Coordinates of C-alpha atoms (C1' of nucleotides) in Angstrom, one line a residue:
Chain V
M139 CA 0.6 0.2 -0.3
A140 CA 1.0 3.2 -1.2
M141 CA 2.4 5.5 1.7
M142 CA 1.8 9.0 2.0
V143 CA 5.2 10.8 2.1
D144 CA 5.9 12.8 5.1
G145 CA 7.4 15.8 5.5
C146 CA 7.3 20.0 5.4
D147 CA 5.1 21.3 2.7
R148 CA 5.2 24.6 2.8
P149 CA 6.0 24.9 -1.1
R150 CA 2.7 23.5 -1.6
E151 CA 1.3 25.3 0.9
E152 CA 2.8 28.4 -0.6
A153 CA 1.3 27.5 -4.1
H154 CA -2.2 26.8 -2.7
R155 CA -2.3 30.3 -0.8
M156 CA -1.1 31.8 -4.3
R157 CA -4.0 29.8 -6.3
A158 CA -6.3 30.6 -3.5
M159 CA -5.1 34.5 -4.1
A160 CA -5.4 34.1 -7.5
S161 CA -8.9 32.2 -7.6
S162 CA -10.1 34.2 -5.0
G163 CA -13.6 35.8 -5.8
A164 CA -14.2 33.7 -9.0
S165 CA -16.7 31.3 -8.3
L166 CA -16.6 28.1 -10.5
G167 CA -20.7 27.8 -9.4
L168 CA -19.5 24.5 -7.9
G169 CA -22.4 23.9 -5.2
V170 CA -24.8 26.0 -6.2
E171 CA -26.6 23.7 -8.0
F172 CA -26.2 21.5 -4.9
S173 CA -27.9 24.4 -3.0
M174 CA -30.6 24.7 -5.4
V175 CA -31.7 21.3 -4.0
R176 CA -30.3 21.4 -0.7
G177 CA -30.7 24.6 0.4
G178 CA -26.6 25.4 0.6
D179 CA -25.1 23.3 3.0
G180 CA -27.8 20.8 3.2
V181 CA -29.0 22.7 6.9
G182 CA -30.6 25.9 5.2
P183 CA -34.5 26.1 4.2
R184 CA -35.1 23.9 1.3
S185 CA -38.1 23.1 -1.1
C186 CA -37.7 19.5 -0.8
P187 CA -41.1 18.0 0.6
V188 CA -39.0 15.2 2.2
Q189 CA -36.3 16.2 4.5
L190 CA -34.3 13.4 6.9
D191 CA -33.9 15.0 10.4
L192 CA -30.5 14.6 10.2
L193 CA -29.2 18.1 11.2
P194 CA -29.4 20.7 13.9
L195 CA -32.4 22.8 14.2
R196 CA -29.7 25.9 13.0
P197 CA -25.9 25.9 12.4
S198 CA -24.4 28.0 14.2
S199 CA -23.9 31.1 12.3
Q200 CA -20.6 31.4 11.5
S201 CA -18.4 33.1 8.4
N202 CA -19.8 30.2 6.7
S203 CA -20.6 31.4 3.3
N204 CA -23.3 29.1 1.6
S205 CA -25.1 28.7 4.9
Q206 CA -25.4 32.3 5.6
A207 CA -26.3 32.7 1.1
T208 CA -29.0 30.5 1.8
A209 CA -30.1 31.0 5.2
P210 CA -31.2 33.6 7.1
S211 CA -28.5 34.7 9.5
V212 CA -28.8 34.4 13.2
P213 CA -26.6 36.7 14.9
S214 CA -23.6 34.5 16.8
S215 CA -24.7 36.0 20.1
T216 CA -27.9 33.7 20.1
S217 CA -26.9 31.1 18.1
Y218 CA -25.6 28.7 20.3
R219 CA -28.7 28.4 22.3
G220 CA -28.9 24.4 23.4
L221 CA -28.5 23.9 27.0
A222 CA -26.2 21.2 26.4
W223 CA -23.8 23.8 24.3
Q224 CA -23.9 26.5 26.7
A225 CA -23.1 23.6 29.4
L226 CA -20.5 22.5 27.5
V227 CA -18.4 26.1 26.6
G228 CA -19.1 27.0 30.2
S229 CA -17.4 24.0 31.5
T230 CA -14.2 24.7 29.8
T231 CA -12.4 26.3 32.5
N232 CA -12.3 22.8 34.6
S233 CA -12.1 19.9 31.8
G234 CA -8.8 19.1 30.9
S235 CA -5.4 20.8 31.8
G236 CA -2.0 22.0 30.0
N237 CA -1.7 23.1 26.6
D238 CA -4.1 22.8 23.9
D239 CA -1.6 22.9 21.3
G240 CA -2.3 19.8 20.0
E241 CA -3.5 21.1 16.6
V242 CA -0.4 23.0 16.4
T243 CA 1.9 20.0 16.6
T244 CA -0.2 18.4 14.0
Y245 CA 0.5 21.1 11.6
A246 CA 3.1 23.5 12.3
S247 CA 5.9 21.5 10.3
G248 CA 4.0 22.8 7.6
G249 CA 0.6 23.5 7.5
R250 CA -1.6 22.2 5.8
G251 CA 1.0 19.7 4.2
G252 CA 2.9 19.2 7.7
S253 CA -0.3 16.4 8.6
P254 CA 0.0 13.8 11.4
R255 CA 1.4 11.7 8.8
G256 CA 4.4 11.8 10.9
G257 CA 2.6 9.9 13.7
I258 CA 1.6 11.9 16.4
D259 CA -0.8 10.1 18.6
V260 CA -4.2 10.9 17.3
N261 CA -5.6 9.4 20.4
Q262 CA -3.6 10.9 22.6
I263 CA -5.5 13.5 25.0
P264 CA -3.3 17.1 23.6
S265 CA -2.5 19.0 27.0
T266 CA -3.9 22.2 26.9
D267 CA -3.0 25.5 28.2
G268 CA -6.3 27.6 28.6
E269 CA -4.2 31.0 27.5
E270 CA -3.3 28.9 24.3
E271 CA -6.8 28.0 23.5
E272 CA -8.0 31.3 21.3
E273 CA -4.9 30.4 18.8
A274 CA -5.1 26.8 19.1
A275 CA -9.3 27.4 17.7
V276 CA -7.8 28.3 14.5
S277 CA -8.9 25.0 12.5
S278 CA -8.1 25.4 9.3
P279 CA -5.2 24.2 8.8
S280 CA -4.0 25.4 5.4
S281 CA -4.9 28.9 8.0
I282 CA -2.1 27.6 10.8
G283 CA 0.7 26.7 8.0
M284 CA 0.5 29.6 6.6
K285 CA 0.2 31.7 10.0
R286 CA 2.8 29.7 11.9
G287 CA 4.6 28.5 8.9
R288 CA 5.8 31.8 9.1
E289 CA 6.2 32.7 12.7
K290 CA 8.4 29.3 13.7
S291 CA 11.7 28.8 13.1
G292 CA 12.9 25.4 11.6
Q293 CA 14.0 24.5 15.4
E294 CA 11.2 24.8 17.0
F295 CA 9.5 22.9 14.4
E296 CA 11.8 19.9 15.0
V297 CA 11.0 20.4 18.5
E298 CA 7.4 19.9 18.2
R299 CA 7.4 17.0 15.2
E300 CA 10.0 15.3 17.8
R301 CA 7.4 15.7 20.7
N302 CA 4.7 14.5 18.0
T303 CA 6.6 11.1 17.3
T304 CA 7.0 10.3 21.1
C305 CA 3.6 10.0 21.2
E306 CA 2.0 6.7 21.7
M307 CA -0.6 5.1 18.9
S308 CA -3.1 4.0 21.1
S309 CA -5.1 2.7 17.9
R310 CA -3.1 0.1 17.5
G311 CA -1.7 -0.4 20.7
G312 CA 1.9 0.1 20.3
S313 CA 4.2 2.7 19.4
D314 CA 4.9 3.7 15.9
D315 CA 9.0 3.5 16.0
E316 CA 8.7 1.2 13.4
D317 CA 6.3 3.6 11.2
E318 CA 9.3 5.9 11.1
G319 CA 6.6 8.5 10.7
T320 CA 5.2 7.7 7.2
T321 CA 2.3 6.2 8.2
R322 CA -1.3 8.1 9.1
K323 CA -2.8 6.5 12.2
K324 CA -6.5 6.8 12.5
L325 CA -8.3 7.8 15.7
R326 CA -10.9 5.2 17.0
L327 CA -13.1 7.5 18.8
S328 CA -14.4 5.9 21.7
K329 CA -18.6 5.2 22.6
E330 CA -18.3 7.5 24.8
Q331 CA -16.7 10.3 22.3
S332 CA -19.3 9.3 19.2
A333 CA -22.1 9.8 21.7
L334 CA -21.3 13.4 22.8
L335 CA -19.7 14.2 19.1
E336 CA -23.5 13.2 18.1
E337 CA -25.1 15.0 20.8
S338 CA -23.2 18.3 20.1
F339 CA -24.2 17.8 15.9
K340 CA -27.5 17.4 17.0
E341 CA -27.5 20.6 18.9
H342 CA -25.3 22.3 16.3
S343 CA -24.0 20.8 13.0
T344 CA -21.1 23.8 13.0
L345 CA -18.9 24.7 15.6
N346 CA -17.2 28.0 16.5
P347 CA -13.5 28.2 18.2
K348 CA -14.9 28.3 21.7
Q349 CA -17.5 25.2 21.1
K350 CA -15.0 23.4 19.2
N351 CA -12.0 23.8 22.1
A352 CA -14.8 23.5 24.4
L353 CA -15.7 19.8 23.0
A354 CA -11.9 19.0 22.1
K355 CA -11.2 19.7 26.1
Q356 CA -14.4 17.6 26.9
L357 CA -13.2 15.2 24.6
G358 CA -10.1 14.9 24.8
L359 CA -8.9 15.6 21.6
R360 CA -7.5 18.3 19.4
P361 CA -9.5 21.1 18.2
R362 CA -8.3 20.0 14.6
Q363 CA -9.9 16.5 15.4
V364 CA -13.1 18.0 16.4
E365 CA -13.5 20.1 13.4
V366 CA -12.9 17.0 11.2
W367 CA -15.5 15.4 12.6
F368 CA -17.9 17.8 12.0
Q369 CA -17.1 18.1 8.7
N370 CA -17.0 14.6 7.9
R371 CA -20.2 14.6 9.3
R372 CA -21.9 17.4 7.7
A373 CA -20.9 15.7 5.1
R374 CA -22.5 12.0 5.6
T375 CA -25.7 13.8 6.4
K376 CA -25.5 15.7 3.4
L377 CA -25.0 12.6 1.4
K378 CA -28.1 10.9 3.3
Q379 CA -30.1 13.6 2.1
T380 CA -29.1 13.2 -1.2
E381 CA -29.9 9.9 -1.1
V382 CA -33.7 10.7 0.3
D383 CA -33.8 13.8 -2.4
C384 CA -32.5 10.9 -5.6
E385 CA -35.2 8.6 -4.5
L386 CA -38.2 10.8 -4.0
L387 CA -36.7 12.5 -7.3
K388 CA -37.2 9.2 -9.1
R389 CA -40.9 8.5 -7.8
C390 CA -41.8 11.9 -8.8
C391 CA -40.2 10.9 -12.2
D392 CA -42.0 7.6 -11.8
S393 CA -45.2 9.4 -11.5
L394 CA -45.0 12.5 -13.9
K395 CA -44.5 9.5 -16.3
E396 CA -47.3 8.0 -15.3
E397 CA -49.5 10.9 -15.5
N398 CA -48.0 12.0 -19.1
R399 CA -49.1 8.5 -20.5
R400 CA -52.3 9.2 -19.1
L401 CA -52.5 12.7 -20.7
Q402 CA -51.7 11.6 -23.6
K403 CA -54.3 8.8 -23.5
E404 CA -56.8 11.5 -22.9
L405 CA -55.7 13.9 -25.8
L406 CA -56.1 10.9 -28.3
E407 CA -59.5 10.1 -27.4
L408 CA -60.5 13.6 -27.2
R409 CA -59.3 14.5 -30.6
A410 CA -60.8 11.2 -31.9
I411 CA -63.8 12.4 -30.2
K412 CA -63.2 15.6 -32.5
V413 CA -62.4 14.1 -35.5
A414 CA -65.9 11.4 -35.3
P415 CA -68.9 12.9 -37.1
P416 CA -70.9 14.6 -34.7
C417 CA -74.4 13.8 -34.3
V418 CA -76.8 16.7 -35.4
I419 CA -79.7 17.0 -33.1
S420 CA -80.2 20.4 -34.5
H421 CA -78.8 23.4 -36.4
D422 CA -76.8 24.6 -32.8
Y423 CA -76.4 21.5 -31.2
Y424 CA -73.8 19.0 -31.5
M425 CA -73.9 15.9 -29.7
P426 CA -70.4 14.1 -29.5
L427 CA -70.1 10.4 -29.4
P428 CA -70.2 8.9 -26.5
A429 CA -67.6 7.4 -25.1
A430 CA -68.5 4.5 -25.4
T431 CA -68.2 4.3 -29.0
L432 CA -64.2 4.9 -28.6
T433 CA -62.0 1.9 -28.6
M434 CA -58.4 1.5 -27.8
C435 CA -56.0 -1.3 -29.4
P436 CA -54.5 -2.7 -26.4
S437 CA -51.1 -3.2 -27.6
C438 CA -50.2 0.1 -28.8
E439 CA -53.0 2.1 -27.2
R440 CA -54.1 3.6 -29.6
V441 CA -57.7 5.5 -29.4
A442 CA -60.1 4.7 -32.2
T443 CA -64.0 5.9 -32.8
V444 CA -66.4 3.4 -33.5
D445 CA -69.7 3.2 -35.3
N446 CA -71.7 0.3 -35.9
R447 CA -69.9 -0.4 -39.4
S448 CA -66.7 -0.1 -39.1
L449 CA -63.7 1.1 -37.3
T450 CA -62.3 4.6 -37.9
F451 CA -59.3 5.4 -36.4
A452 CA -58.1 9.2 -35.0
K453 CA -55.0 9.0 -36.9
P454 CA -54.2 7.4 -40.4
G455 CA -52.8 4.0 -41.2
F456 CA -54.5 2.3 -38.0
S457 CA -56.5 0.3 -40.4
H458 CA -55.2 -2.6 -39.2
L459 CA -57.4 -3.2 -36.0
S460 CA -60.2 -2.8 -38.1
Q461 CA -59.3 -6.4 -38.7
S462 CA -58.1 -7.6 -35.2
S463 CA -57.0 -5.5 -32.3
A464 CA -54.5 -8.8 -31.9
A465 CA -52.7 -8.1 -35.6
C466 CA -51.0 -5.7 -33.4
Chain M
dT136 C1' -15.1 54.1 -1.9
dT137 C1' -12.3 50.6 -3.5
dT138 C1' -8.5 47.8 -4.3
dC139 C1' -5.2 44.3 -2.2
dA140 C1' -3.4 40.9 1.1
dC141 C1' -4.3 37.7 4.4
dA142 C1' -6.9 34.8 7.9
dT143 C1' -10.4 31.8 8.6
dA144 C1' -14.2 28.8 7.2
dC145 C1' -16.6 25.4 5.2
dC146 C1' -16.7 22.0 1.2
dA147 C1' -16.0 18.3 -2.0
dA148 C1' -13.1 14.8 -3.3
dT149 C1' -10.1 11.5 -2.5
dT150 C1' -6.9 8.8 0.5
dA151 C1' -5.7 5.6 3.9
dC152 C1' -6.5 3.3 8.0
dC153 C1' -9.1 0.2 10.7
dT154 C1' -12.5 -3.5 11.1
dC155 C1' -15.2 -7.4 10.3
dA156 C1' -17.7 -10.7 7.5
Chain W
dT114 C1' -4.8 -16.4 7.3
dC115 C1' -6.1 -13.6 3.9
dT116 C1' -9.2 -10.6 1.2
dG117 C1' -12.3 -7.4 0.2
dA118 C1' -16.0 -4.1 1.6
dG119 C1' -17.5 -0.9 4.1
dG120 C1' -17.2 3.0 7.5
dT121 C1' -14.7 7.0 8.8
dA122 C1' -10.4 9.6 10.1
dA123 C1' -7.6 12.8 7.8
dT124 C1' -5.9 15.0 4.1
dT125 C1' -6.2 18.3 0.3
dG126 C1' -7.2 21.4 -2.7
dG127 C1' -11.0 25.0 -4.0
dT128 C1' -13.6 28.8 -2.8
dA129 C1' -16.2 32.3 -0.2
dT130 C1' -16.0 35.8 3.1
dG131 C1' -14.7 39.4 6.7
dT132 C1' -11.0 42.5 8.2
dG133 C1' -7.5 45.7 8.2
dA134 C1' -4.0 49.0 5.8

DNA sequence: TTTCACATACCAATTACCTCA
DNA sequence: TCTGAGGTAATTGGTATGTGA
């Protein structure tokens, strides 16, 4: 299996930054299509009659461009109204200890590219420091890379990496000595962690930095891990909702096809009636042939008007029915 | 007021690890 | 023991938006 290469990706990070700059403001329209169907990030108002109850009532009002674009913005002061969240955020001070720079160690060695492939303990409870909380709250690895990559010297990067590699990889129950920092260890969340994350997600599908840090502390994870979990969770939710939408559209399509067929048939019948010689009762009163006189070929489903003498089809070329409908 | 550089947050797509049948 | 599938944490590249100079 191909192993991802660890290392400092600052050139790539720089390139990404340049690209981001260059492309800033140029919308590809990606997601717009989705937004039309799903209401932006999946949490906004949607016109689809069927929606899974997979998301919290309201996303937090961060600088989420998509949700802001499609849903009415809620003041951030009122966004986090769940009691659980208030308790969670409020509990920041009495949970955990030490430094919250797990995120720093994750990305410091090159920002986005300086991923934890180097073998940090993904299940390791990060040491936290309350004063560093806000800084650790920075979620975007690219941002961290850009920011810290400029601020830290190479030696600092090395120190942090060294600290990372000493962490135990509990997901495999062993050290990563043999991996030499080239493998990506995968966190396995405990049931309790998953439950709490789910609970939090039900309250809010997005997190602000404080919530993220509080949750990370409570879970013994790094803020980045919490953020990634929420991102993936949102993606899963969206996927599920898309599947539901797709199924609904299929059914809707089938229904419309059937309706269309029925209307076509009805149209033919009406045309047939129009073509058929009306029964003249008086000068100003025409009595159309009764519907009972209409006949349909059972195989081709075309309608014919019938009189006592012969079969007259609404369209030419249907005379075959005059012989036998079985001829179709 | 407009423009630019930067920071931040989010998403889609993908990768890769891990578990399980 | 091996293997493929599925779930999912993590990575990567991209976009949108806010802010300060």
